[in-house]
Amino acid sequence: MTVIILLFLPLLGALATLLFKGGTAKNVALLFAVAEFAIALVFLSKFIPDATSQFGVNWAWIERYGIHFKAGIDGISMVLVLLTTLLIPIIILSTFKHDYKNPNAFYALVLFMQAGLLLVFTALDGFLFYVGWEAALIPIYFICTLWGGGDRVRINLKFFIYTFAGSLFMLLGIIYLYTQNPARTFDLHDFYALHLSAHQQSFIFWAFFLAFAIKMPVFPFHTWQPDTYTEAPSAGTMLLSGIMLKMGIYGVIRWLIPISPLGFSQWGPTAIVLAVIGIVYASLIAFNQKDGKRLIAYSSIAHVGLIAAGIFAWDIQGIQGAMIQMLNHGINVVGLFFIMDIISRRLNTRDIDALGGIAKVAPKFAIAFLIIVLGTVALPLTNGFIGEFLLLYGVYQYDIFLSAVAGLTIILGAVYMLRMYKKVMHGEGNALTALFTDITGYERVVLGIICALILIIGVYPQCILHLSEASVRDLIEQVNHKKLISVK
Amino acid sequence: MNTLIIISVLPIIILYLGLYKAKKALLPVTIIGLLTALGFACAQWGNEPAPTFSGMLQFNNFSIAFSALTIVSTILILLLSKDYFERISDHVAEYYAVILFSLAGVIVMLSYHNLTMLFIGIEIMSVSLYILAGIKKNDFASNEAALKYFLMGAFSTGFLLFGIALIYGASGSFDLTDIRNWILMNPRHIDPLFYTGILLMIVGLCFKIGAAPFHFWTPDVYEGSPTLITAFMSTVVKTAGIAAFLRLFSTCFNPISSFWVPTLLIITMLTLFIGNITALYQQSFKRMLAFSSISHAGYLLFAIVALNSSSANAVLTYATAYSIASIIAFGVLILVRQQAGTDNFTAFDGLAKKNPFLAFTLTVAMLSLAGIPLTAGFIGKFFMFSGALSQYQVALVIIAVINAIISIYYYFRVIVAMYFNAAEPAEVAVPPYYTFVLGFSALATIVIGVYPVLVSGLI
């Protein structure tokens, strides 16, 4: 049983979905997404949580250039595979009330994107990683532009050019590593073993960092993000924020730092400061947002900033915090965007000031919303708590001052999220919000799953943490070892 | 060799068919003839024979691979020409014949082993092209294109011939191996005349592939010529030009690369920027393709700037990707123009609703030209960048990356127009030949993108 099944099932699903016109397309897509999740669970049950790469596949692809179709799952990949396979069915289910034009194309693109994302999270070959990286970008561009709203053409072209620019520099870095590699392969482990000068490593650092920083996004490379999130269809926003931005974070852990430890020693402090600036900057802007979706978009920049800071601190707490927080952020942000989607679909507005008193007319909705908000603001016993705690602990070990500033996210986040909750759900209702009906059917299923996950991970985070621990320790060990050697 | 003979005899047969008014037989006979030529070319695969005809031509794997590519491209273009030439004029047989004569010149350019044959090949090809550019006798733009192309072409051939003469004067031979041996024997006493000769030959060849600053003819000629002729020029002719260029420099001038690499480096950078930045400002799709073809000449020149053992392979992959994507682009343009009556981007508005198949194939072509993974174009760019980086041309690759980013904007403009702009509903009819050519090319683009060994493993 190899990772191939995991990578090709979504592609098969995409082709199958294309064949079904009209309403059945979404059911077919959901079927494939659930099957994919089931397979991921089988992998999980067979997974041994140590540092090795499992379920591997290694095919010669372009022999002349040493390109292999090499992929495998270790602890770090496992968490992200779980994230992807878990969120895609939830996202598909969340769109069931939408009447998209050409639903078969829409759902086929979602499944195609899933294949690209899984490829990114499992690839162990530089070329393959790049192919997955772009294969995830093309579908989301079309999803956002074809089914989005507002000034979507201009906004998404900006998004595409921005991210494509970043990834081309990454490609440059990958090819550069290949030319420096005496074994003439794109194999990740050969890349790890390279001995490059500090100067070369700085070059590699920036080539990769640009791609990852744009994807996450880290301040000041975030300017594409709020517009794109706001104008995308809600499923597109969920894909972008829930899964896609994790590609950048994963890339830093798996590719950037282990390949160029010296570049990281030199430029890591710059990166961590940028990440912390982004946290405060995005939080402050989130305060002033009237549009709920935009508010969540900015809060997402803040949360991702904290994850990035934790990684660049590069200690076991920081990275383990990042691992679990990637999963949590995915779950929570999908929940939040779904909440906004429900509101805007029923009341045709996302303006926070125009809302109020929904809790009275829709108590179940209010409870679900509250749990998700609490998860986002990292209340103990919700999933966000353990993640942010570990991340802050990691940053604290790196620098006390930075951790104090980064800790503002928790306070600021609590302020703007709870303020939004209060304005939307409590206070005086008006003629518009009186029309709000409580959640029904599939909406209950989606929100129920999300709330359950928030609480389960909040109470027992070890179930996720133990998956990645051995791999993370091994990676840190390797980087420290490599740094030591080059110091000598 | 049989390939060359068949392709030379074929147009004469076609002319006779035209004489006896056998219009229906023209296309089938041409296609069958070309397929036979292709078969003979492939049968010689792997032989690596010594130069034939007193050392004039050498049909090695390099020639066969590129011949196959140009013949297939020509077949695809001719399939698109069903009913196309009939609308322009009554003398259909002549078009087929002239295109085939031009292809014969191309085959000579791909297999020369002597500089005189290079010159003769280029002339056979170019003279045919001058006629083809002006084939719409009563159309002002077509006449302008032909005249411009002829005047500029004659100039550049002059440069080329002058260069060949100087090289002959210095080295005493036209033969590629002899010239190479002469360089190797006298590494320290190379005459300035020889260097001047190389520079003049670069000028002549850069003109043929449309590299800056010798590109000024491209936009007007491409725009004024009938669209299928433009397709032929930008695919087959460009491929032949770059292959001839590569053959000359990799077999002959390789030992003194430190002399000509800086020159070509500047030409490559200029070509990339001029092609891409000018393409940004075009309103006409056809003119955009003309400028983008200039920038693709720049990417193709990478292989010569960073000459190494994989250069031929990289050029073959890139030229294949570029040719099939261009054929799709021009094919769709012909159909869209018939319906909308204009070459502008606005003609593509809402094409996805009018005809999803056309929109899909054109999207694949644009993604391939832009170099997005899982299409052939990406593999081509990837090989070019790898080759350049392995020769430590980091600055060149960074400039190329910047240009690739710029090019996204104008390639996506078409995609945006097709999918996101509203238009009045209208039918775009797609003849069956077009369905085949466009479908085949789109499929080939994706297959090569996923499994490039099909092309890249050849030479």
GROMACS .gro file of C-alpha atoms in nm, chain A residues 60-65 67 101 112 127 130-131 134-135 138 141-142 145-147 152-153 157 160-162 164-166 168-169 171-176 178-180 184 186 203, chain B residues 309-310 313-314 353 363 367 370-374 378-379 382-383 385-386 389-390 392 394 397-398 401-402 404-405 408-409 412 415-416 419-420 449-453 456-457 459:
model
   86
   60ALA     CA    1   1.203   0.697  -1.236
   61TRP     CA    2   1.029   0.976  -1.417
   62ILE     CA    3   1.278   1.173  -1.630
   63GLU     CA    4   1.586   0.960  -1.591
   64ARG     CA    5   1.814   1.190  -1.787
   65TYR     CA    6   1.772   1.470  -1.536
   67ILE     CA    7   1.391   1.327  -1.170
  101LYS     CA    8  -2.307   2.716  -1.249
  112PHE     CA    9  -0.787   1.820  -0.876
  127PHE     CA   10   1.076   1.864  -0.918
  130TYR     CA   11   0.722   2.208  -0.765
  131VAL     CA   12   0.475   2.033  -0.993
  134GLU     CA   13   0.163   2.467  -0.924
  135ALA     CA   14  -0.096   2.193  -0.972
  138ILE     CA   15  -0.419   2.648  -1.124
  141TYR     CA   16  -0.728   3.037  -0.965
  142PHE     CA   17  -1.014   2.910  -1.178
  145THR     CA   18  -1.224   3.364  -1.082
  146LEU     CA   19  -1.511   3.166  -1.230
  147TRP     CA   20  -1.731   3.145  -0.922
  152ARG     CA   21  -1.262   3.899  -0.924
  153VAL     CA   22  -1.076   3.900  -1.255
  157LEU     CA   23  -0.485   3.779  -1.170
  160PHE     CA   24  -0.191   3.438  -0.955
  161ILE     CA   25   0.097   3.654  -1.072
  162TYR     CA   26   0.206   3.714  -0.714
  164PHE     CA   27   0.355   3.237  -0.956
  165ALA     CA   28   0.637   3.488  -0.923
  166GLY     CA   29   0.726   3.345  -0.585
  168LEU     CA   30   0.934   3.061  -1.008
  169PHE     CA   31   1.205   3.183  -0.776
  171LEU     CA   32   1.203   2.669  -0.906
  172LEU     CA   33   1.523   2.862  -0.963
  173GLY     CA   34   1.640   2.756  -0.617
  174ILE     CA   35   1.550   2.393  -0.682
  175ILE     CA   36   1.736   2.384  -1.014
  176TYR     CA   37   2.032   2.556  -0.851
  178TYR     CA   38   2.028   2.024  -0.859
  179THR     CA   39   2.326   2.176  -1.038
  180GLN     CA   40   2.520   2.178  -0.710
  184ARG     CA   41   2.253   1.487  -1.014
  186PHE     CA   42   1.631   1.629  -0.720
  203PHE     CA   43   2.062   3.268  -0.201
  797SER     CA   44   2.549   1.803  -2.401
  798SER     CA   45   2.177   1.843  -2.330
  801ASN     CA   46   1.748   1.785  -2.632
  802ALA     CA   47   1.635   2.102  -2.456
  841LYS     CA   48  -1.983   2.964  -2.350
  851THR     CA   49  -0.635   2.750  -2.239
  855LEU     CA   50  -0.075   2.766  -2.006
  858ALA     CA   51   0.331   3.058  -2.011
  859GLY     CA   52   0.522   2.757  -1.877
  860ILE     CA   53   0.279   2.622  -1.617
  861PRO     CA   54   0.361   2.272  -1.488
  862LEU     CA   55   0.189   1.965  -1.631
  866PHE     CA   56   0.693   2.398  -1.850
  867ILE     CA   57   0.919   2.105  -1.931
  870PHE     CA   58   1.265   2.374  -1.709
  871PHE     CA   59   1.527   2.219  -1.939
  873PHE     CA   60   1.673   2.696  -1.704
  874SER     CA   61   1.857   2.382  -1.589
  877LEU     CA   62   2.215   2.725  -1.442
  878SER     CA   63   2.452   2.435  -1.499
  880TYR     CA   64   2.643   2.933  -1.409
  882VAL     CA   65   2.238   3.277  -1.282
  885VAL     CA   66   1.791   3.279  -1.548
  886ILE     CA   67   1.673   3.544  -1.302
  889VAL     CA   68   1.208   3.425  -1.452
  890ILE     CA   69   1.107   3.791  -1.439
  892ALA     CA   70   0.805   3.449  -1.742
  893ILE     CA   71   0.612   3.640  -1.476
  896ILE     CA   72   0.152   3.549  -1.746
  897TYR     CA   73  -0.030   3.877  -1.780
  900PHE     CA   74  -0.401   3.506  -1.910
  903ILE     CA   75  -0.812   3.306  -2.076
  904VAL     CA   76  -0.986   3.582  -1.885
  907TYR     CA   77  -1.410   3.254  -1.948
  908PHE     CA   78  -1.500   3.570  -1.767
  937GLY     CA   79   0.401   1.776  -1.981
  938VAL     CA   80   0.331   1.470  -1.769
  939TYR     CA   81   0.571   1.228  -1.935
  940PRO     CA   82   0.841   1.432  -2.111
  941VAL     CA   83   1.066   1.132  -2.176
  944SER     CA   84   1.333   1.459  -2.421
  945GLY     CA   85   1.488   1.113  -2.434
  947ILE     CA   86   1.870   1.306  -2.869
   0.00000   0.00000   0.00000
